PDB file of C-alpha atoms in Angstrom:
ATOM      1  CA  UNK A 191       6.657 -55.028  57.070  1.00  0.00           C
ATOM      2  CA  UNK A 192       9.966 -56.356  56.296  1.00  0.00           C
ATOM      3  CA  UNK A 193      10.056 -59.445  59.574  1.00  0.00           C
ATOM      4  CA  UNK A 194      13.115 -61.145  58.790  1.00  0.00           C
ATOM      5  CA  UNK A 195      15.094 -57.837  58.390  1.00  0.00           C
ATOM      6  CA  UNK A 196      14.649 -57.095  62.521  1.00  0.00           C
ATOM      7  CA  UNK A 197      14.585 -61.155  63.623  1.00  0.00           C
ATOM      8  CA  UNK A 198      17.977 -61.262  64.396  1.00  0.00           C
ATOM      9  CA  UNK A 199      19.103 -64.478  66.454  1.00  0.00           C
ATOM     10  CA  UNK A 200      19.462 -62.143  69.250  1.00  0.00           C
ATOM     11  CA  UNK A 201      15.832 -62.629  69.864  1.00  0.00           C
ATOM     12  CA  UNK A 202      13.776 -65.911  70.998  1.00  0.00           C
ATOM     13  CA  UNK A 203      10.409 -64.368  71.380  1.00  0.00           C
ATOM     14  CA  UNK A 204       8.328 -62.023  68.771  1.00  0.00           C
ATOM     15  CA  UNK A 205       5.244 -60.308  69.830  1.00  0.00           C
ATOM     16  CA  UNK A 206       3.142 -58.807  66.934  1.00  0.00           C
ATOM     17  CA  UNK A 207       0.118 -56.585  67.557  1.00  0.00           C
ATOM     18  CA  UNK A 208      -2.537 -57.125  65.604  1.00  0.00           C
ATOM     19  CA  UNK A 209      -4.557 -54.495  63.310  1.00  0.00           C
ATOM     20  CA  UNK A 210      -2.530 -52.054  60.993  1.00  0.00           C
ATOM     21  CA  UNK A 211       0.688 -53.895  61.989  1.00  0.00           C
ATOM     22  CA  UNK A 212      -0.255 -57.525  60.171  1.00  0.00           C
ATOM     23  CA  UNK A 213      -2.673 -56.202  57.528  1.00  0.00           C
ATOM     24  CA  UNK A 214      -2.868 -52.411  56.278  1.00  0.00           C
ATOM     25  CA  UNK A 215      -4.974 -49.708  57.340  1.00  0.00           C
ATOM     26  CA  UNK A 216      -5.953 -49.433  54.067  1.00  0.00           C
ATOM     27  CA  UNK A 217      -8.032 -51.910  54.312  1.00  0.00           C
ATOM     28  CA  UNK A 218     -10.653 -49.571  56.202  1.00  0.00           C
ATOM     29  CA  UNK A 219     -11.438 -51.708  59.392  1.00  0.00           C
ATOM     30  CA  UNK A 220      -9.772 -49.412  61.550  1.00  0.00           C
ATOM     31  CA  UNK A 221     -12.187 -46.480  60.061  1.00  0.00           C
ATOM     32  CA  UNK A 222     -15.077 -48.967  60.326  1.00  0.00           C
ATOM     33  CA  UNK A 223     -14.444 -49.385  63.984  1.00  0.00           C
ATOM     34  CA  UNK A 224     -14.419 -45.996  64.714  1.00  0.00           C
ATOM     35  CA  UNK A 225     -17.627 -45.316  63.445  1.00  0.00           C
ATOM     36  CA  UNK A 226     -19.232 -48.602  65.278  1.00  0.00           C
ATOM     37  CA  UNK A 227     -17.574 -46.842  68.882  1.00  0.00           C
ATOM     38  CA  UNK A 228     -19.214 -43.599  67.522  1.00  0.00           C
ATOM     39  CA  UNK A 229     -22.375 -45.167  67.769  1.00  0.00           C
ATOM     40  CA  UNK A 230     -21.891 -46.971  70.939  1.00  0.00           C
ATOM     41  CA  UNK A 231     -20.960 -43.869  72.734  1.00  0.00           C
ATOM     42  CA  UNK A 232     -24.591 -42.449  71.020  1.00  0.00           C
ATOM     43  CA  UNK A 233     -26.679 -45.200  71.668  1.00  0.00           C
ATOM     44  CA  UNK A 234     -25.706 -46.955  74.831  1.00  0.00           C
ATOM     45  CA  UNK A 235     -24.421 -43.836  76.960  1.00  0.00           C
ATOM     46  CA  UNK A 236     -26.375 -40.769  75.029  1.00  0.00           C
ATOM     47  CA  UNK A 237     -23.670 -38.926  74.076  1.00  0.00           C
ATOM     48  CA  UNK A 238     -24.272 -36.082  71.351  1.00  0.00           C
ATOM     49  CA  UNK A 239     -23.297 -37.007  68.198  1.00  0.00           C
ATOM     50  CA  UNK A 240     -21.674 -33.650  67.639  1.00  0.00           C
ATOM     51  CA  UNK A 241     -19.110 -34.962  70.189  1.00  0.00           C
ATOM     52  CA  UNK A 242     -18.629 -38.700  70.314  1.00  0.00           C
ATOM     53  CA  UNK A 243     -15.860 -38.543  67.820  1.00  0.00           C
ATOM     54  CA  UNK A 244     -13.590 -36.003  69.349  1.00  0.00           C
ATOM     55  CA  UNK A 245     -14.410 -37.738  73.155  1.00  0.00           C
ATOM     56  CA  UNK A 246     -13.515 -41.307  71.567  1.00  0.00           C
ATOM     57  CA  UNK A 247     -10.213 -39.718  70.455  1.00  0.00           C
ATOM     58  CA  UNK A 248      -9.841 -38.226  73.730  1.00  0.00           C
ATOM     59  CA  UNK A 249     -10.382 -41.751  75.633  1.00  0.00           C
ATOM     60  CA  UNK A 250      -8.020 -43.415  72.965  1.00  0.00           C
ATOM     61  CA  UNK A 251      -4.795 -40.867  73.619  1.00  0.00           C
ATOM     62  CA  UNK A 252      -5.342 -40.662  77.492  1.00  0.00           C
ATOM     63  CA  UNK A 253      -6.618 -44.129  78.382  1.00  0.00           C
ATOM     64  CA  UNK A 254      -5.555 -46.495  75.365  1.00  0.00           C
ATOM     65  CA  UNK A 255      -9.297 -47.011  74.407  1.00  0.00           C
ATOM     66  CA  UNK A 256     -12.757 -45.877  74.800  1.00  0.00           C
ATOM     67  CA  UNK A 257     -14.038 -48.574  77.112  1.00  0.00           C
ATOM     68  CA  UNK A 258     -11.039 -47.661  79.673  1.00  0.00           C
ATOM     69  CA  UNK A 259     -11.841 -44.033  79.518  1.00  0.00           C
ATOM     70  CA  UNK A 260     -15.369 -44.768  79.912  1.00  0.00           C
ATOM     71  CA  UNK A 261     -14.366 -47.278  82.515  1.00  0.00           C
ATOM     72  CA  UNK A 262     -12.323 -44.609  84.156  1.00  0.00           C
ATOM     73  CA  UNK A 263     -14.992 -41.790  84.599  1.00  0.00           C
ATOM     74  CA  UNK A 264     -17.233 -44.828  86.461  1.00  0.00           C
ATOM     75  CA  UNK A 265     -19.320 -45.252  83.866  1.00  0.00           C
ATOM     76  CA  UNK A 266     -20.491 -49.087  83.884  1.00  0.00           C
ATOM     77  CA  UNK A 267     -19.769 -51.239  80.524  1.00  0.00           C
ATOM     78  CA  UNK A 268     -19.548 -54.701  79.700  1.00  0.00           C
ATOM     79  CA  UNK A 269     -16.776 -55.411  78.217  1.00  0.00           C
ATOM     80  CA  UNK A 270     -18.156 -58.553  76.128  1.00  0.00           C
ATOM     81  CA  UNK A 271     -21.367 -56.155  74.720  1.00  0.00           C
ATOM     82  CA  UNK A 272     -18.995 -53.675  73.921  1.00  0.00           C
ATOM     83  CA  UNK A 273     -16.520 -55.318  72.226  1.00  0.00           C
ATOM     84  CA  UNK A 274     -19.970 -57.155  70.490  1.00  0.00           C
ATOM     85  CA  UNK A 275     -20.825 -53.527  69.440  1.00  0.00           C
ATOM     86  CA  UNK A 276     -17.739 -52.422  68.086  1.00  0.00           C
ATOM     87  CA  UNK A 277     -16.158 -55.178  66.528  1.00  0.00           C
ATOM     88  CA  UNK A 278     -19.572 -57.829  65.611  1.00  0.00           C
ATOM     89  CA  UNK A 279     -20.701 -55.679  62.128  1.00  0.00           C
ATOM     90  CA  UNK A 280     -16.859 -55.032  61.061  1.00  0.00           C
ATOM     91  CA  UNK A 281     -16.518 -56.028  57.174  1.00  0.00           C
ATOM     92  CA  UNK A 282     -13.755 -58.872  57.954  1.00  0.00           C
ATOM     93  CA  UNK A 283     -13.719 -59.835  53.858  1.00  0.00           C
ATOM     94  CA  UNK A 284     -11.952 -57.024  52.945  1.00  0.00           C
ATOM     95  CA  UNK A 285      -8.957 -58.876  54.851  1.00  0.00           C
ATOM     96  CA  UNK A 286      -6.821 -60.932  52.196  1.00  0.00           C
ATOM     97  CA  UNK A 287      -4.786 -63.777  52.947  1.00  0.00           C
ATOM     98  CA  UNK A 288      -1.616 -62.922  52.928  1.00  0.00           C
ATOM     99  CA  UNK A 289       0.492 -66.014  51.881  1.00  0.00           C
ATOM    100  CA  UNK A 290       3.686 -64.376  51.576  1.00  0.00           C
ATOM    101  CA  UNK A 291       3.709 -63.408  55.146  1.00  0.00           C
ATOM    102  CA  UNK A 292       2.572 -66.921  56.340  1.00  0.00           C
ATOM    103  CA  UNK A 293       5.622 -68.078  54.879  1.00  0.00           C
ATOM    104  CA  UNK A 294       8.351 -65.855  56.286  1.00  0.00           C
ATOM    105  CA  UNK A 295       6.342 -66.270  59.768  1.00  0.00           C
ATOM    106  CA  UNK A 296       6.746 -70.073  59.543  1.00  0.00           C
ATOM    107  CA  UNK A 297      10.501 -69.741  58.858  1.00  0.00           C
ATOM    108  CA  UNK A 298      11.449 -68.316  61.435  1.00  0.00           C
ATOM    109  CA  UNK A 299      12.845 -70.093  64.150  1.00  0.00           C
ATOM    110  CA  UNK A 300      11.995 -67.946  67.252  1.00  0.00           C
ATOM    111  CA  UNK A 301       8.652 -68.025  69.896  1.00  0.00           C
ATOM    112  CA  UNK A 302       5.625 -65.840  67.869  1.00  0.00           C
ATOM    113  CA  UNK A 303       2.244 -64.174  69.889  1.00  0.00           C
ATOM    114  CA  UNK A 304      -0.463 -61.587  69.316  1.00  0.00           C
ATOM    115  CA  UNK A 305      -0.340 -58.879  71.803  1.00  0.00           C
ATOM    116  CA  UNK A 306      -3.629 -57.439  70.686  1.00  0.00           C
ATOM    117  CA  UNK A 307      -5.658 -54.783  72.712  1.00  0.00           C
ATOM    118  CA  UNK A 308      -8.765 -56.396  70.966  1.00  0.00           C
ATOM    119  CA  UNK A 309     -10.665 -59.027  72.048  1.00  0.00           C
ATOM    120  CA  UNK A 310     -10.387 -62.772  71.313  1.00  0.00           C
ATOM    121  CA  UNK A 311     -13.256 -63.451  68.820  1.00  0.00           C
ATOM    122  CA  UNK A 312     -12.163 -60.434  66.622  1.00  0.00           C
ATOM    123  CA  UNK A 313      -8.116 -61.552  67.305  1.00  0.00           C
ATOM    124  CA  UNK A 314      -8.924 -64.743  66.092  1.00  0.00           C
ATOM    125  CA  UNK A 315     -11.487 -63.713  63.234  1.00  0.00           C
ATOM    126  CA  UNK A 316      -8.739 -61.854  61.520  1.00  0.00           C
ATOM    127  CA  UNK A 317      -6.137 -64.716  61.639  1.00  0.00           C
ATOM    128  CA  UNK A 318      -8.417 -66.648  60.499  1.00  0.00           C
ATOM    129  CA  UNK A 319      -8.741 -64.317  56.963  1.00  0.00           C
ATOM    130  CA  UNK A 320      -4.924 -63.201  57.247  1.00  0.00           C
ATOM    131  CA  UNK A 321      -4.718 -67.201  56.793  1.00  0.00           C
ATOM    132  CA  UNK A 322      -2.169 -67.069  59.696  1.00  0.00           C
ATOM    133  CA  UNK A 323      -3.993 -68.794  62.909  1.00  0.00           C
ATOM    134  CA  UNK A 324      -1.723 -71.389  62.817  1.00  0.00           C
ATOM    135  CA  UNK A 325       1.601 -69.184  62.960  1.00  0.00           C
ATOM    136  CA  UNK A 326       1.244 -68.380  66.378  1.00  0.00           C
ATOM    137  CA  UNK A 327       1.570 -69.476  69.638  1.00  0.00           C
ATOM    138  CA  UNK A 328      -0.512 -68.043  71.686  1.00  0.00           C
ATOM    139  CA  UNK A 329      -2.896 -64.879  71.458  1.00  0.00           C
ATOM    140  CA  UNK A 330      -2.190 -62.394  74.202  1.00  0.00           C
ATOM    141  CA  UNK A 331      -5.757 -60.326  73.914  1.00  0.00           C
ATOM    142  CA  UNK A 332      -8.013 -58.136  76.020  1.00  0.00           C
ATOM    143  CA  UNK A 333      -9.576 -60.934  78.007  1.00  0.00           C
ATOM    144  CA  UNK A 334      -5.884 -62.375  78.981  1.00  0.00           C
ATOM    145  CA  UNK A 335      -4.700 -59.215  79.800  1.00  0.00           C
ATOM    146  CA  UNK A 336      -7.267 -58.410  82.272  1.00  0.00           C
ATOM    147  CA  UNK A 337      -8.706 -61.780  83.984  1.00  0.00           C
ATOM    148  CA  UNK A 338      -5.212 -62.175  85.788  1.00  0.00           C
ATOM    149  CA  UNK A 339      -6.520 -58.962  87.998  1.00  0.00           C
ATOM    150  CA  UNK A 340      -7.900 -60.010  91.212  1.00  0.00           C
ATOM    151  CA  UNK A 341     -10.184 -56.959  90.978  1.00  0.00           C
ATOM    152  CA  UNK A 342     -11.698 -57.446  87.649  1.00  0.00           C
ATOM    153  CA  UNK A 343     -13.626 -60.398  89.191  1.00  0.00           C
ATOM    154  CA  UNK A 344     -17.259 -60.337  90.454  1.00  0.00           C
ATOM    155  CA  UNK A 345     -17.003 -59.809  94.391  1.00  0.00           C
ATOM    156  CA  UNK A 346     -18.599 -57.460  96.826  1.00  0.00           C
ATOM    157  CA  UNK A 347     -15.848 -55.258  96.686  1.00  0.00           C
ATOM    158  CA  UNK A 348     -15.998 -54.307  93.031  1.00  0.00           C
ATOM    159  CA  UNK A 349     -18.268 -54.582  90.039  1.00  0.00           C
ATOM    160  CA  UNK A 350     -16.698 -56.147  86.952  1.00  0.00           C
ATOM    161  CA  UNK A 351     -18.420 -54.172  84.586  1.00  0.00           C
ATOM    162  CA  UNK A 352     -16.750 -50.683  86.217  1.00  0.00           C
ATOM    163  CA  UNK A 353     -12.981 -52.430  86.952  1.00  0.00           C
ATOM    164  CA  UNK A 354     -10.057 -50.945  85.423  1.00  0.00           C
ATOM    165  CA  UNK A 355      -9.043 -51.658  82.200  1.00  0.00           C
ATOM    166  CA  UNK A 356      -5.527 -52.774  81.256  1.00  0.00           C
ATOM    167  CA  UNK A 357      -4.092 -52.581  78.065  1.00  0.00           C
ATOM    168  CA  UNK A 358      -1.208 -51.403  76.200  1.00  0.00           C
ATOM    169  CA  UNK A 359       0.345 -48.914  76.174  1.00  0.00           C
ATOM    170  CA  UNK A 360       0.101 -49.556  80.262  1.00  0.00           C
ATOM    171  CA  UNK A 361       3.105 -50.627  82.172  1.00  0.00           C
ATOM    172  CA  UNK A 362       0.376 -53.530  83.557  1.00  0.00           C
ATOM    173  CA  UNK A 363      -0.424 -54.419  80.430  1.00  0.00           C
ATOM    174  CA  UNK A 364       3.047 -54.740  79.087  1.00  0.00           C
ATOM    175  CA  UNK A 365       4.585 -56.708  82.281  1.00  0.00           C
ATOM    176  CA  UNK A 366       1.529 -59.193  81.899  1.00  0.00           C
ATOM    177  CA  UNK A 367       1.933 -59.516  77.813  1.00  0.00           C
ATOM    178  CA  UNK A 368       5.236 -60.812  79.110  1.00  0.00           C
ATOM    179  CA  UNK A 369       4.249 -63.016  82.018  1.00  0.00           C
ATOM    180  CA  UNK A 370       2.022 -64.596  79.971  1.00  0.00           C
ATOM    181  CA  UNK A 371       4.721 -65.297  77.487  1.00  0.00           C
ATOM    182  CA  UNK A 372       7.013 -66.406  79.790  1.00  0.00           C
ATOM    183  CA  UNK A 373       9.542 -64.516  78.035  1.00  0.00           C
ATOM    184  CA  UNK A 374      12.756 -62.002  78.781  1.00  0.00           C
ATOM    185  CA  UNK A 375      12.051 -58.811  77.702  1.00  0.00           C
ATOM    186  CA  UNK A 376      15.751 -58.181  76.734  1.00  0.00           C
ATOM    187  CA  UNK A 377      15.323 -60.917  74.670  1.00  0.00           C
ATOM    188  CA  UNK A 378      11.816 -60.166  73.307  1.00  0.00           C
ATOM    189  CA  UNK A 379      10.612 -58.217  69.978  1.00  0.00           C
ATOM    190  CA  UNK A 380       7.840 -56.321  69.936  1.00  0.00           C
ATOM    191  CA  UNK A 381       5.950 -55.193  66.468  1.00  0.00           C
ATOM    192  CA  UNK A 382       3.586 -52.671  66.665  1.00  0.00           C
ATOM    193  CA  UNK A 383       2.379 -49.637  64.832  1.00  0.00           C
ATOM    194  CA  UNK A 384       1.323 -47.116  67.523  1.00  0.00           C
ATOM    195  CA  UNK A 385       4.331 -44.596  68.963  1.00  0.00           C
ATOM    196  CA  UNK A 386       2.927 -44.808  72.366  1.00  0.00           C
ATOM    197  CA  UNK A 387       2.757 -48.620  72.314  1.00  0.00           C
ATOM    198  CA  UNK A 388       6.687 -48.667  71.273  1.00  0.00           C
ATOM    199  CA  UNK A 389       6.965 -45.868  73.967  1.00  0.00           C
ATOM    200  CA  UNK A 390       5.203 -48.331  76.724  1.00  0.00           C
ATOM    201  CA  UNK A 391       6.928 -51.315  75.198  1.00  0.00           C
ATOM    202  CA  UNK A 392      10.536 -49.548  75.510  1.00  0.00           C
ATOM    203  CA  UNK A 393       9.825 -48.105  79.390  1.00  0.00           C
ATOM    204  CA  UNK A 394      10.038 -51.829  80.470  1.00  0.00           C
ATOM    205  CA  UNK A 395      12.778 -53.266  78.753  1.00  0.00           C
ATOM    206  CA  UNK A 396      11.445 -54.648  75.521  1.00  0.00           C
ATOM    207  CA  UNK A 397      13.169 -54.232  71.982  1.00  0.00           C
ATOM    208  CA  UNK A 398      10.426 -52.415  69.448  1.00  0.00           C
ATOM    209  CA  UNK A 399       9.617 -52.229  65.909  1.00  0.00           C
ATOM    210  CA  UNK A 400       7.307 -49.345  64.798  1.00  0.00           C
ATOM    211  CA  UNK A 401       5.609 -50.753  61.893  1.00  0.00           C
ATOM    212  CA  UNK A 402       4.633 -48.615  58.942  1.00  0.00           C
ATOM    213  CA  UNK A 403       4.468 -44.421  59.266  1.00  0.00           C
ATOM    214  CA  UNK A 404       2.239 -44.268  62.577  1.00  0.00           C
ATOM    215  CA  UNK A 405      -0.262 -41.479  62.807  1.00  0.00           C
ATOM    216  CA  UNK A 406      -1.497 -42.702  65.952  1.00  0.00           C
ATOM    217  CA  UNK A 407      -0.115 -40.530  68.471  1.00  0.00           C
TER     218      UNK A 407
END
């Protein structure tokens, strides 16, 4: 991922998701987590194992992940156990450090966050091997995209545990990555490696980077 080539001076705030765009997939955490929300589809909801994979691809392309999709059919999850599930057994040492992009990170002059659909323990646990927690900001995460809704707190009305979830590539999600921020979106960069993030990203104003030859359509 080639930063500095994109960083123009135009810019005064960089947003960088998280997995795939700041490490490889190569690395095989991505594949890892897939399995883990295989199983918590199978073991906390009883879905068939003949099917889990094909519905969490399903809930990924039409809802950005599979606790919104599950959220969206009413199905009642926590989002802390899930994220526990999916995220608590990944193989983090298989994540280098990655000096070389710590470097060009702490050149550069303008505002840097993580706009991560992940949660803040794993957003934190892979900075933390990247050897980059110190080159940004702030991290913009699951939790801080989705305690700012009045809705997704525990009142008679509605049950946190079955609230919508907002995340990119949501317009929501998007417009409160950049509240949060405090940032222009003219003015804003956004890395990322999924086309429908970039397609989100773009619907609202922000300048995009697709990172590396995205499959994730």
């Amino acid at each position: 991922m080639n930063i500095m080539e994109h960083s123009t001076p135009q810019f005064d705030c960089l947003l960088f998701d998280l997995d795939d765009t700041l490490y490889p997939s190569s690395t095989g955490i991505a594949t890892a987590c897939r399995k883990n929300i295989d199983e918590f589809l199978a073991q906390v909801f009883g879905f068939s194992r003949e099917i889990v994979s094909s519905l969490r691809t399903e809930f990924y392309k039409t809802n950005g992940s599979t606790l919104a999709g599950l959220r969206k059919l009413g199905y009642e999850v926590d989002a802390d156990e899930y994220h526990r599930f999916v995220h608590g057994n990944l193989p983090y040492e298989v994540i280098e450090p990655d000096p070389a992009l710590r470097s060009v990170l702490l050149s550069m002059p303008q505002r840097k966050l993580i706009f991560t659909n992940s949660d803040k323990t794993h957003a934190y646990k892979v900075l933390k091997r990247l050897g980059l927690e110190d080159c940004f900001e702030d991290v913009i995460c699951f939790e801080s995209l989705n305690m700012a809704y009045p809705f997704n707190q525990q009142t008679d009305e509605c049950k946190p545990h079955t609230a919508p979830v907002f995340i990119k590539p949501s317009i929501e999600a998007m417009k409160s990555a950049l509240t949060i921020a405090n940032a222009d979106p003219q003015k804003t960069l956004l890395f990322d490696d999924n086309v429908r993030n970039i397609a989100g990203a773009k619907a609202i104003g922000l300048n995009t980077v697709l990172v590396g030859s995205s499959t994730k359509k």
